[in-house]
Amino acid sequence: MKKIALITGVSGQDGSYLAEFLLEQGYEVHGLIRRHSTENLDRLADILQSPYHKVKFFLHYGDLTDSSNLIRLVTQIKPTEVYNLAAQSHVGISFEVPEYTAEATGVGTLKLLEALRLYGGSCRFYQASTSELFGGLEETAPQSENTPFYPKSPYGVAKLYSYWITVNYRESYQMYACNGILFNHESPRRGENFVTRKITLAVANIMAGKQEKLSLGNLNAKRDWGYARDYVIGMWKMLQQDKAADYVLATGETHTVREFVEEAFAHVGITLRFEGSGIEEKAYDAKTGRLLLDINPEFYRPAEVELLWGDASKAERELDFKREVGFKELVAMMVDADMKKEAGTK
Ligand code: NAP
Ligand code: GDD
């Protein structure tokens, strides 16, 4: 049978890696994109310049909040696999736009599932669920498929709806529908306002003399950071099983934001000296005494998830989920990519 994938959120970090991977596997790939006043398809540049474009790779305008558009696209494309990656995916910003986040990140999933139910057929469905579902229950770490949920943001609550509506459609309509409960995953394609990329960009800019210092919020938050390309392979594997199920993807390691900053500066030969605590905390170049990091409470969130630390043993066992890139390599890869880009703009 011809394999046809529809990816919502194809212009995002994960969407772009997944599209590349599926094309390599021989799929015909369709991506949903939104209209912007200036095009934002940078992450898809390689595919758009490749022989795949308009032969095996097709883009369609649409929006997860527009059900008639989703019904039309599903009927027209006739996908065998749908990856629902589209979302207002920034946790901090979800406090600023809670209603829109509920519409896109929550109810949008229902609209897509309904489009698939109306279309009929045996299409498989992947929902981009998240470790933000675990949120506030620190005592339950490391977190697995059996850990209770306690979201701490409008984003987390919207994703909770999407998680359960996916389970509900699996149970009610015998759809092959999976939740991938993914812990943070990063790459040089990460959005610039997520903390890892903000840090690696700042390191590159500071080294180039274009930025004085880096300002962050909560340095104590702990995250389980993996590499995005490893995780999209895990997504695909979830849809290749005999029976649909939900899986955690994680590294099993957790690090503070402070450790990420230290590692990123260390990679360019700068040792940081930290002083103070809370909003008074600062970090200096240990050699020169130059101020490189301070705290700006603007980046604190009204409610915070302090600890994410995943247990991916089910995915390792059942999907043979593997991680090729560890924490230090990930930081190095991101800093190097931003340094290279920086050098290219001179
Ligand atoms: P991302 O880079 O922020 O990409 C999000 C994508 O969704 C973009 O292509 C965006 O399009 C699209 N989008 C946003 N609102 C939309 C709407 N209303 N209709 C259609 N498309 C819309 O996110 P990511 O890091 O690749 O993450 C992919 C998915 O996994 C998201 O659902 C995220 O919540 C989830 N997730 C991510 C992580 C992680 O650590 N990266 C972990 C767990 C779960 P534009 O380009 O037009 O903005
Ligand atoms: N963005 C950001 N900017 N975060 C900061 C900053 C800052 O200046 N300073 C400290 N942080 C802290 C946040 O408070 C949070 O505790 C941590 O750094 C990580 O923030 P983000 O990189 O924005 O990611 P996230 O963990 O909130 O959410 C990401 O991972 C989720 C999976 O756990 C996103 O990709 C979500 O879409 C995803 O579901």
Tab-separated table of C-alpha atoms and ligand atoms in Angstrom:
chain	number	residue	atom	x	y	z
A	1	MET	CA	0.000	0.000	0.000
A	2	LYS	CA	1.248	3.508	-0.839
A	3	LYS	CA	2.323	5.307	2.346
A	4	ILE	CA	0.963	8.841	2.518
A	5	ALA	CA	1.671	11.033	5.546
A	6	LEU	CA	-0.018	14.265	6.548
A	7	ILE	CA	1.989	16.380	9.015
A	8	THR	CA	0.398	19.322	10.780
A	9	GLY	CA	3.047	21.716	12.120
A	10	VAL	CA	5.401	20.748	9.275
A	11	SER	CA	7.150	24.139	9.402
A	12	GLY	CA	8.112	23.609	13.064
A	13	GLN	CA	11.224	21.988	14.527
A	14	ASP	CA	9.805	18.451	14.716
A	15	GLY	CA	7.711	18.736	11.551
A	16	SER	CA	10.766	19.507	9.443
A	17	TYR	CA	12.816	16.570	10.810
A	18	LEU	CA	9.851	14.223	10.485
A	19	ALA	CA	9.185	15.271	6.879
A	20	GLU	CA	12.828	14.575	5.983
A	21	PHE	CA	12.764	11.206	7.714
A	22	LEU	CA	9.498	10.071	6.090
A	23	LEU	CA	10.679	11.117	2.617
A	24	GLU	CA	13.828	9.015	3.198
A	25	GLN	CA	11.513	6.087	4.061
A	26	GLY	CA	9.731	6.460	0.699
A	27	TYR	CA	6.568	8.203	1.902
A	28	GLU	CA	4.580	10.782	0.001
A	29	VAL	CA	4.477	13.652	2.501
A	30	HIS	CA	1.872	16.403	2.787
A	31	GLY	CA	2.364	19.296	5.198
A	32	LEU	CA	-0.120	21.771	6.607
A	33	ILE	CA	1.148	25.351	6.726
A	34	ARG	CA	-0.435	28.604	7.841
A	35	ARG	CA	-0.454	31.767	5.823
A	36	HIS	CA	2.024	34.382	7.135
A	37	SER	CA	2.658	37.898	5.916
A	38	THR	CA	6.282	36.812	5.440
A	39	GLU	CA	6.978	33.188	4.575
A	40	ASN	CA	8.518	31.093	7.393
A	41	LEU	CA	9.597	27.900	5.675
A	42	ASP	CA	13.318	28.130	6.544
A	43	ARG	CA	13.401	24.726	8.246
A	44	LEU	CA	12.020	23.146	5.063
A	45	ALA	CA	14.538	24.862	2.780
A	46	ASP	CA	16.469	21.654	1.995
A	47	ILE	CA	13.312	19.745	1.033
A	48	LEU	CA	11.923	22.636	-1.000
A	49	GLN	CA	15.157	22.722	-3.009
A	50	SER	CA	15.259	18.935	-3.435
A	51	PRO	CA	13.746	16.769	-6.187
A	52	TYR	CA	11.057	15.726	-3.661
A	53	HIS	CA	9.314	19.107	-3.893
A	54	LYS	CA	5.965	18.842	-5.691
A	55	VAL	CA	6.775	15.222	-6.593
A	56	LYS	CA	6.643	13.525	-3.180
A	57	PHE	CA	6.377	16.576	-0.933
A	58	PHE	CA	3.374	18.912	-0.985
A	59	LEU	CA	2.367	21.889	1.160
A	60	HIS	CA	-1.244	22.935	1.810
A	61	TYR	CA	-2.574	26.023	3.518
A	62	GLY	CA	-4.715	25.304	6.534
A	63	ASP	CA	-5.174	25.770	10.243
A	64	LEU	CA	-6.061	23.441	13.090
A	65	THR	CA	-8.818	25.835	14.108
A	66	ASP	CA	-10.562	25.477	10.713
A	67	SER	CA	-12.456	22.189	10.594
A	68	SER	CA	-13.858	22.560	7.069
A	69	ASN	CA	-10.301	22.982	5.804
A	70	LEU	CA	-9.177	19.852	7.691
A	71	ILE	CA	-12.083	17.786	6.337
A	72	ARG	CA	-11.330	18.915	2.776
A	73	LEU	CA	-7.595	18.193	3.077
A	74	VAL	CA	-8.035	14.752	4.635
A	75	THR	CA	-10.560	13.776	1.929
A	76	GLN	CA	-8.280	15.072	-0.816
A	77	ILE	CA	-4.937	13.703	0.480
A	78	LYS	CA	-6.256	10.340	1.756
A	79	PRO	CA	-3.408	9.935	4.273
A	80	THR	CA	-2.419	6.566	5.703
A	81	GLU	CA	-0.694	8.268	8.659
A	82	VAL	CA	-1.404	11.636	10.278
A	83	TYR	CA	1.090	13.298	12.633
A	84	ASN	CA	-0.565	16.078	14.607
A	85	LEU	CA	2.390	18.272	15.556
A	86	ALA	CA	0.734	21.675	15.148
A	87	ALA	CA	0.233	23.655	18.345
A	88	GLN	CA	0.781	26.961	20.056
A	89	SER	CA	3.706	25.190	21.685
A	90	HIS	CA	5.255	27.844	23.952
A	91	VAL	CA	4.390	27.255	27.607
A	92	GLY	CA	5.215	30.795	28.795
A	93	ILE	CA	3.269	32.437	25.971
A	94	SER	CA	0.241	30.204	26.687
A	95	PHE	CA	-0.340	32.349	29.797
A	96	GLU	CA	-0.618	35.383	27.471
A	97	VAL	CA	-2.907	33.678	24.914
A	98	PRO	CA	-4.775	31.025	26.918
A	99	GLU	CA	-7.952	30.996	24.848
A	100	TYR	CA	-6.156	30.678	21.519
A	101	THR	CA	-3.909	27.984	23.032
A	102	ALA	CA	-7.025	26.029	24.079
A	103	GLU	CA	-8.446	26.348	20.539
A	104	ALA	CA	-5.303	25.359	18.635
A	105	THR	CA	-3.483	23.053	21.058
A	106	GLY	CA	-6.631	21.481	22.539
A	107	VAL	CA	-9.776	21.584	20.396
A	108	GLY	CA	-7.733	21.538	17.161
A	109	THR	CA	-6.898	17.897	17.884
A	110	LEU	CA	-10.607	17.061	18.123
A	111	LYS	CA	-11.250	18.786	14.794
A	112	LEU	CA	-8.574	16.704	13.106
A	113	LEU	CA	-9.777	13.458	14.694
A	114	GLU	CA	-13.331	14.252	13.576
A	115	ALA	CA	-12.124	14.912	10.029
A	116	LEU	CA	-10.482	11.465	10.070
A	117	ARG	CA	-13.587	9.797	11.530
A	118	LEU	CA	-15.811	11.352	8.854
A	119	TYR	CA	-13.356	10.321	6.147
A	120	GLY	CA	-13.433	6.703	7.392
A	121	GLY	CA	-10.604	4.411	6.311
A	122	SER	CA	-7.847	3.045	8.482
A	123	CYS	CA	-5.527	6.017	8.804
A	124	ARG	CA	-3.155	5.921	11.805
A	125	PHE	CA	-2.922	8.980	14.069
A	126	TYR	CA	-0.055	10.382	16.159
A	127	GLN	CA	-0.737	13.056	18.783
A	128	ALA	CA	2.150	15.231	19.998
A	129	SER	CA	1.567	14.895	23.717
A	130	THR	CA	4.033	16.247	26.217
A	131	SER	CA	5.825	15.851	29.523
A	132	GLU	CA	4.142	19.158	30.500
A	133	LEU	CA	1.162	16.911	31.312
A	134	PHE	CA	3.053	15.727	34.415
A	135	GLY	CA	3.796	19.264	35.522
A	136	GLY	CA	3.421	19.683	39.211
A	137	LEU	CA	3.949	16.262	40.784
A	138	GLU	CA	7.684	16.284	41.501
A	139	GLU	CA	7.571	13.372	43.915
A	140	THR	CA	6.532	11.043	41.080
A	141	ALA	CA	9.742	11.464	39.015
A	142	PRO	CA	11.055	9.813	36.928
A	143	GLN	CA	7.812	10.111	34.990
A	144	SER	CA	6.440	7.261	32.875
A	145	GLU	CA	3.183	6.339	31.085
A	146	ASN	CA	1.741	5.429	34.528
A	147	THR	CA	2.512	8.738	36.266
A	148	PRO	CA	-0.567	10.857	37.099
A	149	PHE	CA	-1.017	14.127	35.201
A	150	TYR	CA	-1.029	17.603	36.792
A	151	PRO	CA	-0.553	20.292	34.105
A	152	LYS	CA	0.599	23.711	35.289
A	153	SER	CA	-0.107	26.004	32.326
A	154	PRO	CA	-2.861	26.769	29.774
A	155	TYR	CA	-0.627	24.878	27.314
A	156	GLY	CA	-0.448	21.832	29.571
A	157	VAL	CA	-4.194	21.878	30.168
A	158	ALA	CA	-4.914	22.141	26.421
A	159	LYS	CA	-2.545	19.212	25.781
A	160	LEU	CA	-4.345	17.242	28.497
A	161	TYR	CA	-7.573	17.586	26.491
A	162	SER	CA	-5.763	16.429	23.353
A	163	TYR	CA	-4.270	13.457	25.175
A	164	TRP	CA	-7.623	12.205	26.415
A	165	ILE	CA	-9.577	12.884	23.221
A	166	THR	CA	-6.967	10.789	21.374
A	167	VAL	CA	-7.443	7.931	23.878
A	168	ASN	CA	-11.207	8.392	23.607
A	169	TYR	CA	-11.239	8.107	19.795
A	170	ARG	CA	-9.038	5.006	20.030
A	171	GLU	CA	-11.448	3.380	22.472
A	172	SER	CA	-14.723	4.610	20.943
A	173	TYR	CA	-14.040	4.183	17.225
A	174	GLN	CA	-11.226	1.591	17.234
A	175	MET	CA	-8.940	4.131	15.577
A	176	TYR	CA	-5.207	3.446	15.613
A	177	ALA	CA	-4.377	6.569	17.627
A	178	CYS	CA	-1.253	7.056	19.788
A	179	ASN	CA	0.019	9.661	22.191
A	180	GLY	CA	3.754	10.258	22.175
A	181	ILE	CA	4.440	11.804	25.594
A	182	LEU	CA	7.650	13.550	24.651
A	183	PHE	CA	10.051	15.211	27.025
A	184	ASN	CA	11.871	18.347	25.816
A	185	HIS	CA	13.801	17.820	22.612
A	186	GLU	CA	16.008	20.395	21.002
A	187	SER	CA	18.169	20.992	17.951
A	188	PRO	CA	19.712	23.815	15.937
A	189	ARG	CA	16.177	24.214	14.499
A	190	ARG	CA	14.637	24.932	17.916
A	191	GLY	CA	12.531	28.122	18.091
A	192	GLU	CA	14.596	31.070	19.303
A	193	ASN	CA	12.440	31.808	22.371
A	194	PHE	CA	12.800	28.354	23.965
A	195	VAL	CA	15.441	28.401	26.657
A	196	THR	CA	18.092	26.159	25.038
A	197	ARG	CA	18.164	28.033	21.751
A	198	LYS	CA	17.982	31.383	23.512
A	199	ILE	CA	21.133	30.350	25.390
A	200	THR	CA	23.080	28.991	22.400
A	201	LEU	CA	22.176	32.016	20.276
A	202	ALA	CA	23.296	34.331	23.079
A	203	VAL	CA	26.635	32.509	23.370
A	204	ALA	CA	27.207	32.946	19.615
A	205	ASN	CA	26.155	36.604	19.689
A	206	ILE	CA	28.258	37.403	22.759
A	207	MET	CA	31.307	35.771	21.165
A	208	ALA	CA	30.693	37.870	18.036
A	209	GLY	CA	30.427	41.051	20.108
A	210	LYS	CA	26.773	41.569	19.154
A	211	GLN	CA	25.193	40.977	22.566
A	212	GLU	CA	26.321	42.174	25.951
A	213	LYS	CA	24.799	39.506	28.215
A	214	LEU	CA	22.067	36.887	28.520
A	215	SER	CA	18.958	37.430	30.682
A	216	LEU	CA	16.909	34.447	31.827
A	217	GLY	CA	14.154	33.509	34.292
A	218	ASN	CA	14.154	30.381	36.465
A	219	LEU	CA	17.620	28.792	36.406
A	220	ASN	CA	16.639	26.000	38.810
A	221	ALA	CA	14.053	24.335	36.554
A	222	LYS	CA	15.163	20.846	35.543
A	223	ARG	CA	14.482	19.392	32.132
A	224	ASP	CA	15.120	16.075	30.385
A	225	TRP	CA	16.590	17.372	27.112
A	226	GLY	CA	17.002	15.090	24.084
A	227	TYR	CA	17.729	15.581	20.387
A	228	ALA	CA	14.691	16.239	18.165
A	229	ARG	CA	15.782	14.012	15.280
A	230	ASP	CA	16.028	10.976	17.577
A	231	TYR	CA	12.496	11.691	18.785
A	232	VAL	CA	10.784	11.951	15.370
A	233	ILE	CA	12.002	8.424	14.604
A	234	GLY	CA	10.281	7.370	17.834
A	235	MET	CA	7.051	9.040	16.635
A	236	TRP	CA	7.152	7.050	13.409
A	237	LYS	CA	7.832	3.796	15.253
A	238	MET	CA	4.710	4.360	17.374
A	239	LEU	CA	2.606	4.172	14.208
A	240	GLN	CA	4.278	0.945	12.966
A	241	GLN	CA	3.149	-1.354	15.814
A	242	ASP	CA	0.439	-4.049	15.745
A	243	LYS	CA	-1.590	-2.232	18.378
A	244	ALA	CA	-1.885	1.465	19.177
A	245	ALA	CA	-0.517	2.600	22.554
A	246	ASP	CA	0.921	5.635	24.337
A	247	TYR	CA	4.665	6.017	24.897
A	248	VAL	CA	7.043	8.289	26.798
A	249	LEU	CA	10.176	9.393	24.904
A	250	ALA	CA	12.914	10.798	27.127
A	251	THR	CA	16.623	10.492	27.896
A	252	GLY	CA	16.356	9.473	31.559
A	253	GLU	CA	18.703	12.355	32.522
A	254	THR	CA	17.699	15.692	33.955
A	255	HIS	CA	19.666	18.953	34.077
A	256	THR	CA	18.978	22.447	35.380
A	257	VAL	CA	18.774	25.454	33.087
A	258	ARG	CA	21.876	26.677	34.948
A	259	GLU	CA	23.775	23.528	33.884
A	260	PHE	CA	22.769	24.117	30.254
A	261	VAL	CA	24.112	27.681	30.436
A	262	GLU	CA	27.369	26.519	32.073
A	263	GLU	CA	27.872	23.823	29.446
A	264	ALA	CA	27.126	26.196	26.533
A	265	PHE	CA	29.686	28.769	27.710
A	266	ALA	CA	32.190	26.017	28.563
A	267	HIS	CA	31.955	24.832	24.960
A	268	VAL	CA	33.426	28.151	23.779
A	269	GLY	CA	36.087	28.094	26.497
A	270	ILE	CA	34.383	30.317	29.076
A	271	THR	CA	34.075	29.138	32.694
A	272	LEU	CA	31.252	30.868	34.519
A	273	ARG	CA	31.392	32.000	38.146
A	274	PHE	CA	27.909	32.202	39.688
A	275	GLU	CA	27.110	34.607	42.522
A	276	GLY	CA	23.925	35.427	44.457
A	277	SER	CA	20.559	33.717	44.328
A	278	GLY	CA	16.993	34.287	43.104
A	279	ILE	CA	16.582	37.445	41.058
A	280	GLU	CA	19.991	38.625	42.335
A	281	GLU	CA	21.831	35.684	40.784
A	282	LYS	CA	24.504	36.607	38.243
A	283	ALA	CA	27.215	34.779	36.337
A	284	TYR	CA	30.594	36.207	35.350
A	285	ASP	CA	33.425	35.080	33.121
A	286	ALA	CA	35.694	33.529	35.786
A	287	LYS	CA	38.793	34.781	33.954
A	288	THR	CA	37.866	38.364	33.061
A	289	GLY	CA	35.100	39.142	35.562
A	290	ARG	CA	32.749	40.258	32.767
A	291	LEU	CA	29.004	39.963	33.557
A	292	LEU	CA	27.486	37.406	31.168
A	293	LEU	CA	24.184	36.349	32.768
A	294	ASP	CA	21.547	37.967	34.932
A	295	ILE	CA	17.946	37.289	35.901
A	296	ASN	CA	14.956	39.141	34.494
A	297	PRO	CA	11.720	38.296	36.338
A	298	GLU	CA	9.863	38.972	33.073
A	299	PHE	CA	10.865	35.418	32.122
A	300	TYR	CA	9.357	33.826	35.231
A	301	ARG	CA	6.033	32.052	34.672
A	302	PRO	CA	2.892	32.451	36.788
A	303	ALA	CA	3.184	28.732	37.584
A	304	GLU	CA	6.284	26.662	36.915
A	305	VAL	CA	7.076	23.028	36.230
A	306	GLU	CA	10.218	22.560	38.327
A	307	LEU	CA	11.216	19.002	37.446
A	308	LEU	CA	10.855	16.891	34.309
A	309	TRP	CA	12.718	13.603	34.237
A	310	GLY	CA	11.469	10.828	32.003
A	311	ASP	CA	11.463	7.056	32.083
A	312	ALA	CA	11.310	5.794	28.478
A	313	SER	CA	11.778	2.105	29.284
A	314	LYS	CA	8.493	1.099	27.606
A	315	ALA	CA	9.550	2.757	24.317
A	316	GLU	CA	13.051	1.262	24.609
A	317	ARG	CA	11.559	-2.192	25.097
A	318	GLU	CA	8.673	-2.121	22.620
A	319	LEU	CA	9.888	0.349	19.954
A	320	ASP	CA	13.621	-0.151	20.285
A	321	PHE	CA	13.737	3.616	20.853
A	322	LYS	CA	17.348	4.833	20.735
A	323	ARG	CA	19.032	8.132	21.446
A	324	GLU	CA	22.067	8.929	19.355
A	325	VAL	CA	22.864	12.300	20.969
A	326	GLY	CA	23.547	12.907	24.678
A	327	PHE	CA	23.314	16.142	26.704
A	328	LYS	CA	26.869	17.442	26.133
A	329	GLU	CA	26.773	16.615	22.419
A	330	LEU	CA	23.405	18.334	22.092
A	331	VAL	CA	24.669	21.546	23.696
A	332	ALA	CA	27.813	21.434	21.543
A	333	MET	CA	25.797	20.831	18.349
A	334	MET	CA	23.504	23.800	19.071
A	335	VAL	CA	26.313	26.197	20.027
A	336	ASP	CA	28.371	25.163	16.985
A	337	ALA	CA	25.400	25.672	14.649
A	338	ASP	CA	24.716	29.156	16.024
A	339	MET	CA	28.429	30.086	15.894
A	340	LYS	CA	28.552	28.917	12.273
A	341	LYS	CA	25.446	30.917	11.355
A	342	GLU	CA	26.897	33.929	13.120
A	343	ALA	CA	30.156	33.597	11.162
A	344	GLY	CA	28.133	33.341	7.944
A	345	THR	CA	26.390	36.662	8.561
A	346	LYS	CA	29.633	38.662	8.892
B	1	NAP	P1	7.182	24.361	17.027
B	1	NAP	O1	8.558	24.408	16.465
B	1	NAP	O2	6.681	25.476	17.853
B	1	NAP	O3	6.182	24.126	15.790
B	1	NAP	C1	4.801	24.252	15.952
B	1	NAP	C2	4.149	24.122	14.589
B	1	NAP	O4	2.726	24.237	14.738
B	1	NAP	C3	4.572	25.207	13.586
B	1	NAP	O5	4.701	24.594	12.329
B	1	NAP	C4	3.379	26.157	13.603
B	1	NAP	O6	3.205	26.827	12.391
B	1	NAP	C5	2.251	25.155	13.771
B	1	NAP	N1	0.995	25.761	14.250
B	1	NAP	C6	0.807	26.521	15.337
B	1	NAP	N2	-0.503	26.840	15.472
B	1	NAP	C7	-1.138	26.279	14.420
B	1	NAP	C8	-2.489	26.265	13.970
B	1	NAP	N3	-3.440	26.897	14.643
B	1	NAP	N4	-2.788	25.585	12.848
B	1	NAP	C9	-1.815	24.956	12.141
B	1	NAP	N5	-0.515	24.953	12.491
B	1	NAP	C10	-0.183	25.603	13.627
B	1	NAP	O7	6.989	23.013	17.902
B	1	NAP	P2	7.891	21.695	17.958
B	1	NAP	O8	8.947	21.893	18.980
B	1	NAP	O9	8.230	21.280	16.588
B	1	NAP	O10	6.843	20.686	18.596
B	1	NAP	C11	5.954	19.943	17.778
B	1	NAP	C12	4.777	19.481	18.627
B	1	NAP	O11	5.234	18.669	19.700
B	1	NAP	C13	3.977	20.591	19.273
B	1	NAP	O12	2.635	20.186	19.302
B	1	NAP	C14	4.526	20.667	20.679
B	1	NAP	O13	3.553	21.198	21.553
B	1	NAP	C15	4.816	19.210	20.942
B	1	NAP	N6	5.896	18.921	21.872
B	1	NAP	C16	7.119	19.487	21.679
B	1	NAP	C17	8.164	19.158	22.537
B	1	NAP	C18	9.527	19.752	22.349
B	1	NAP	O14	10.322	19.681	23.294
B	1	NAP	N7	9.864	20.279	21.178
B	1	NAP	C19	7.938	18.239	23.581
B	1	NAP	C20	6.680	17.676	23.709
B	1	NAP	C21	5.673	18.003	22.858
B	1	NAP	P3	3.827	28.291	12.122
B	1	NAP	O15	5.172	28.022	11.547
B	1	NAP	O16	2.852	28.827	11.144
B	1	NAP	O17	3.849	29.027	13.409
B	2	GDD	N1	11.598	30.059	27.249
B	2	GDD	C1	12.336	30.430	28.327
B	2	GDD	N2	12.973	31.647	28.299
B	2	GDD	N3	12.422	29.599	29.390
B	2	GDD	C2	13.181	29.985	30.435
B	2	GDD	C3	13.865	31.202	30.461
B	2	GDD	C4	13.741	32.087	29.345
B	2	GDD	O1	14.292	33.175	29.297
B	2	GDD	N4	14.534	31.278	31.623
B	2	GDD	C5	14.301	30.159	32.294
B	2	GDD	N5	13.468	29.366	31.588
B	2	GDD	C6	12.940	28.061	32.024
B	2	GDD	C7	11.418	27.931	31.912
B	2	GDD	O2	10.786	28.599	33.010
B	2	GDD	C8	11.279	26.407	31.947
B	2	GDD	O3	11.303	25.957	33.269
B	2	GDD	C9	12.552	25.926	31.236
B	2	GDD	O4	13.445	27.047	31.170
B	2	GDD	C10	12.309	25.406	29.818
B	2	GDD	O5	11.559	26.372	29.115
B	2	GDD	P1	11.284	26.237	27.542
B	2	GDD	O6	12.552	26.026	26.817
B	2	GDD	O7	10.412	27.376	27.137
B	2	GDD	O8	10.494	24.839	27.421
B	2	GDD	P2	9.303	24.212	28.275
B	2	GDD	O9	9.898	23.099	29.090
B	2	GDD	O10	8.522	25.225	28.977
B	2	GDD	O11	8.371	23.602	27.119
B	2	GDD	C11	8.944	22.862	26.039
B	2	GDD	O12	8.967	21.495	26.358
B	2	GDD	C12	7.676	20.897	26.551
B	2	GDD	C13	7.923	19.420	26.912
B	2	GDD	O13	8.252	19.312	28.266
B	2	GDD	C14	8.091	23.147	24.795
B	2	GDD	O14	8.709	22.572	23.682
B	2	GDD	C15	6.697	22.514	24.931
B	2	GDD	O15	6.005	22.635	23.687
B	2	GDD	C16	6.877	21.040	25.279
B	2	GDD	O16	5.607	20.422	25.439
